[in-house]
PDB file of C-alpha atoms in Angstrom:
ATOM      1  CA  MET O   1      91.949  84.833  94.714  1.00  0.00           C
ATOM      2  CA  PRO O   2      92.145  85.569  98.500  1.00  0.00           C
ATOM      3  CA  SER O   3      94.768  87.996  99.526  1.00  0.00           C
ATOM      4  CA  PRO O   4      97.709  86.279 101.166  1.00  0.00           C
ATOM      5  CA  LYS O   5      98.738  87.729 104.499  1.00  0.00           C
ATOM      6  CA  LEU O   6     102.070  89.449 104.233  1.00  0.00           C
ATOM      7  CA  ASP O   7     104.660  88.875 106.880  1.00  0.00           C
ATOM      8  CA  ALA O   8     104.649  91.968 109.215  1.00  0.00           C
ATOM      9  CA  LEU O   9     108.411  92.477 108.853  1.00  0.00           C
ATOM     10  CA  LEU O  10     108.303  92.353 105.049  1.00  0.00           C
ATOM     11  CA  SER O  11     105.320  94.773 104.955  1.00  0.00           C
ATOM     12  CA  LEU O  12     107.106  97.255 107.241  1.00  0.00           C
ATOM     13  CA  ALA O  13     110.307  96.911 105.245  1.00  0.00           C
ATOM     14  CA  ILE O  14     108.489  97.692 102.016  1.00  0.00           C
ATOM     15  CA  ARG O  15     106.809 100.801 103.613  1.00  0.00           C
ATOM     16  CA  ARG O  16     110.076 101.979 104.938  1.00  0.00           C
ATOM     17  CA  ARG O  17     111.790 101.477 101.564  1.00  0.00           C
ATOM     18  CA  GLU O  18     109.358 103.942 100.099  1.00  0.00           C
ATOM     19  CA  ALA O  19     109.827 106.301 103.023  1.00  0.00           C
ATOM     20  CA  GLY O  20     106.138 106.370 103.786  1.00  0.00           C
ATOM     21  CA  CYS O  21     105.160 107.619 100.357  1.00  0.00           C
ATOM     22  CA  CYS O  22     102.866 106.087  97.791  1.00  0.00           C
ATOM     23  CA  VAL O  23     104.970 104.750  94.902  1.00  0.00           C
ATOM     24  CA  TYR O  24     102.192 105.627  92.441  1.00  0.00           C
ATOM     25  CA  CYS O  25     101.168 109.162  93.260  1.00  0.00           C
ATOM     26  CA  GLY O  26     104.256 110.148  95.200  1.00  0.00           C
ATOM     27  CA  ARG O  27     102.272 111.611  98.168  1.00  0.00           C
ATOM     28  CA  ALA O  28     103.690 111.258 101.728  1.00  0.00           C
ATOM     29  CA  ILE O  29     101.068 109.350 103.679  1.00  0.00           C
ATOM     30  CA  ASP O  30     100.337 110.483 107.247  1.00  0.00           C
ATOM     31  CA  PRO O  31      99.621 107.154 109.069  1.00  0.00           C
ATOM     32  CA  ARG O  32      97.314 109.044 111.511  1.00  0.00           C
ATOM     33  CA  VAL O  33      95.023 109.924 108.531  1.00  0.00           C
ATOM     34  CA  GLU O  34      95.500 107.335 105.834  1.00  0.00           C
ATOM     35  CA  VAL O  35      96.705 103.741 105.594  1.00  0.00           C
ATOM     36  CA  LEU O  36      99.819 103.004 103.448  1.00  0.00           C
ATOM     37  CA  THR O  37      99.113  99.595 101.892  1.00  0.00           C
ATOM     38  CA  VAL O  38     101.463  97.150 100.258  1.00  0.00           C
ATOM     39  CA  ASP O  39     100.541  96.484  96.638  1.00  0.00           C
ATOM     40  CA  HIS O  40     101.551  93.700  94.253  1.00  0.00           C
ATOM     41  CA  LEU O  41     103.167  95.439  91.236  1.00  0.00           C
ATOM     42  CA  LEU O  42     102.185  92.372  89.063  1.00  0.00           C
ATOM     43  CA  PRO O  43      98.698  91.600  90.543  1.00  0.00           C
ATOM     44  CA  ARG O  44      97.881  88.403  92.317  1.00  0.00           C
ATOM     45  CA  VAL O  45      95.289  87.478  89.739  1.00  0.00           C
ATOM     46  CA  TRP O  46      98.013  87.267  87.050  1.00  0.00           C
ATOM     47  CA  TRP O  47     100.107  84.615  88.820  1.00  0.00           C
ATOM     48  CA  PRO O  48      99.979  81.152  87.488  1.00  0.00           C
ATOM     49  CA  ALA O  49      99.194  78.350  89.895  1.00  0.00           C
ATOM     50  CA  GLY O  50     102.226  76.953  91.647  1.00  0.00           C
ATOM     51  CA  LYS O  51     104.292  80.135  91.285  1.00  0.00           C
ATOM     52  CA  GLU O  52     102.858  81.922  94.248  1.00  0.00           C
ATOM     53  CA  ALA O  53     106.122  81.900  96.154  1.00  0.00           C
ATOM     54  CA  ALA O  54     107.393  84.756  93.876  1.00  0.00           C
ATOM     55  CA  LEU O  55     104.293  86.756  94.465  1.00  0.00           C
ATOM     56  CA  ASN O  56     105.502  88.306  97.779  1.00  0.00           C
ATOM     57  CA  GLN O  57     109.099  88.993  96.731  1.00  0.00           C
ATOM     58  CA  PRO O  58     110.229  92.621  97.458  1.00  0.00           C
ATOM     59  CA  SER O  59     110.635  93.109  93.661  1.00  0.00           C
ATOM     60  CA  ASN O  60     106.846  92.668  93.261  1.00  0.00           C
ATOM     61  CA  LEU O  61     105.769  94.744  96.177  1.00  0.00           C
ATOM     62  CA  ALA O  62     105.496  98.509  96.705  1.00  0.00           C
ATOM     63  CA  ALA O  63     103.920 100.848  99.207  1.00  0.00           C
ATOM     64  CA  SER O  64     100.733 102.512  97.990  1.00  0.00           C
ATOM     65  CA  CYS O  65      98.078 104.683  99.384  1.00  0.00           C
ATOM     66  CA  GLY O  66      94.780 103.011  99.619  1.00  0.00           C
ATOM     67  CA  LEU O  67      93.207 105.193  96.874  1.00  0.00           C
ATOM     68  CA  CYS O  68      95.982 104.400  94.287  1.00  0.00           C
ATOM     69  CA  ASN O  69      95.881 100.659  95.254  1.00  0.00           C
ATOM     70  CA  GLY O  70      92.090 100.476  94.841  1.00  0.00           C
ATOM     71  CA  LEU O  71      92.182 102.376  91.514  1.00  0.00           C
ATOM     72  CA  LYS O  72      95.060 100.296  90.048  1.00  0.00           C
ATOM     73  CA  GLY O  73      93.185  97.085  91.001  1.00  0.00           C
ATOM     74  CA  ALA O  74      94.274  94.232  88.747  1.00  0.00           C
ATOM     75  CA  MET O  75      96.284  96.418  86.392  1.00  0.00           C
ATOM     76  CA  ASP O  76     100.042  96.031  86.076  1.00  0.00           C
ATOM     77  CA  VAL O  77     102.135  99.156  86.391  1.00  0.00           C
ATOM     78  CA  PRO O  78     102.438  99.900  82.643  1.00  0.00           C
ATOM     79  CA  ALA O  79      98.614  99.672  82.233  1.00  0.00           C
ATOM     80  CA  PHE O  80      98.006 101.837  85.349  1.00  0.00           C
ATOM     81  CA  ALA O  81     100.606 104.459  84.086  1.00  0.00           C
ATOM     82  CA  ALA O  82      98.832 104.417  80.636  1.00  0.00           C
ATOM     83  CA  MET O  83      95.442 104.841  82.251  1.00  0.00           C
ATOM     84  CA  LEU O  84      96.676 107.846  84.264  1.00  0.00           C
ATOM     85  CA  ASP O  85      98.272 109.457  81.056  1.00  0.00           C
ATOM     86  CA  THR O  86      94.956 108.903  79.226  1.00  0.00           C
ATOM     87  CA  TYR O  87      92.303 109.570  81.833  1.00  0.00           C
ATOM     88  CA  GLY O  88      94.163 111.299  84.670  1.00  0.00           C
ATOM     89  CA  ALA O  89      92.908 114.734  83.888  1.00  0.00           C
ATOM     90  CA  LEU O  90      89.310 113.436  83.973  1.00  0.00           C
ATOM     91  CA  LEU O  91      89.605 111.978  87.512  1.00  0.00           C
ATOM     92  CA  SER O  92      87.578 113.787  90.098  1.00  0.00           C
ATOM     93  CA  GLY O  93      86.309 113.402  93.660  1.00  0.00           C
ATOM     94  CA  PRO O  94      88.622 111.413  95.820  1.00  0.00           C
ATOM     95  CA  TYR O  95      90.958 110.823  92.827  1.00  0.00           C
ATOM     96  CA  ALA O  96      91.384 114.426  91.780  1.00  0.00           C
ATOM     97  CA  TYR O  97      94.868 114.477  93.318  1.00  0.00           C
ATOM     98  CA  LEU O  98      95.948 112.182  90.388  1.00  0.00           C
ATOM     99  CA  ALA O  99      95.193 114.853  87.738  1.00  0.00           C
ATOM    100  CA  GLY O 100      98.854 115.901  87.435  1.00  0.00           C
ATOM    101  CA  VAL O 101     100.428 112.552  87.889  1.00  0.00           C
ATOM    102  CA  ARG O 102     102.278 111.361  84.721  1.00  0.00           C
ATOM    103  CA  GLY O 103     102.740 107.608  83.790  1.00  0.00           C
ATOM    104  CA  ASP O 104     106.410 108.036  83.210  1.00  0.00           C
ATOM    105  CA  ASP O 105     106.776 109.367  86.835  1.00  0.00           C
ATOM    106  CA  VAL O 106     104.879 106.403  88.191  1.00  0.00           C
ATOM    107  CA  LYS O 107     107.168 103.994  86.309  1.00  0.00           C
ATOM    108  CA  ALA O 108     110.309 105.820  87.482  1.00  0.00           C
ATOM    109  CA  ARG O 109     109.161 105.759  91.159  1.00  0.00           C
ATOM    110  CA  VAL O 110     108.397 102.014  90.851  1.00  0.00           C
ATOM    111  CA  ASP O 111     111.775 101.314  89.265  1.00  0.00           C
ATOM    112  CA  ALA O 112     113.664 103.312  91.894  1.00  0.00           C
ATOM    113  CA  ALA O 113     111.677 101.470  94.656  1.00  0.00           C
ATOM    114  CA  ILE O 114     112.395  97.968  93.441  1.00  0.00           C
ATOM    115  CA  ALA O 115     116.102  98.844  92.867  1.00  0.00           C
ATOM    116  CA  THR O 116     116.400  99.990  96.489  1.00  0.00           C
ATOM    117  CA  PRO O 117     117.448  97.249  98.871  1.00  0.00           C
ATOM    118  CA  LEU O 118     115.226  96.624 101.935  1.00  0.00           C
ATOM    119  CA  ASP O 119     116.680  97.727 105.290  1.00  0.00           C
ATOM    120  CA  TRP O 120     115.901  94.572 107.234  1.00  0.00           C
ATOM    121  CA  ALA O 121     117.812  95.642 110.360  1.00  0.00           C
ATOM    122  CA  GLY O 122     115.914  98.967 110.505  1.00  0.00           C
ATOM    123  CA  ALA O 123     112.599  97.206 109.859  1.00  0.00           C
ATOM    124  CA  ARG O 124     113.324  94.744 112.680  1.00  0.00           C
ATOM    125  CA  VAL O 125     114.010  97.604 115.145  1.00  0.00           C
ATOM    126  CA  ALA O 126     110.813  99.442 113.979  1.00  0.00           C
ATOM    127  CA  LEU O 127     108.685  96.290 114.292  1.00  0.00           C
ATOM    128  CA  ALA O 128     110.081  95.583 117.813  1.00  0.00           C
ATOM    129  CA  LEU O 129     109.171  99.155 118.852  1.00  0.00           C
ATOM    130  CA  LEU O 130     105.655  98.791 117.320  1.00  0.00           C
ATOM    131  CA  ASN O 131     105.200  95.547 119.134  1.00  0.00           C
ATOM    132  CA  ALA O 132     106.375  96.992 122.418  1.00  0.00           C
ATOM    133  CA  GLN O 133     103.951  99.891 122.106  1.00  0.00           C
ATOM    134  CA  ARG O 134     101.059  97.484 121.450  1.00  0.00           C
ATOM    135  CA  GLY O 135     102.130  95.290 124.416  1.00  0.00           C
ATOM    136  CA  ARG O 136     103.164  92.221 122.383  1.00  0.00           C
TER     137      ARG O 136
END
């Protein structure tokens, strides 16, 4: 399934809700070094035809570092958390930072994120500033 383009305002509001941190590993992401992506908590491939409107609701979106987003892939949050509990200590290379991440912590960060309302006004101001910097 091709990735639907998220609205820039929604994407920024999700990133701001998580305060620039990855909801899965908890790391603060420096945008000068790494991209903070927006991930679907229930993956796009799981959505039934005709129900795509709910796909990009804030309750199904979370900020994620690119490494966690790629590793999670098409897993839902409980499966990703279980995978970290089972295999996290074995992860190496670029994923070594996940060795101490517990599944319960991942689920707690996700629950806290989706319970937090989006700051639409703050996101609008931030988006206007970004657009001004880019000359739009």
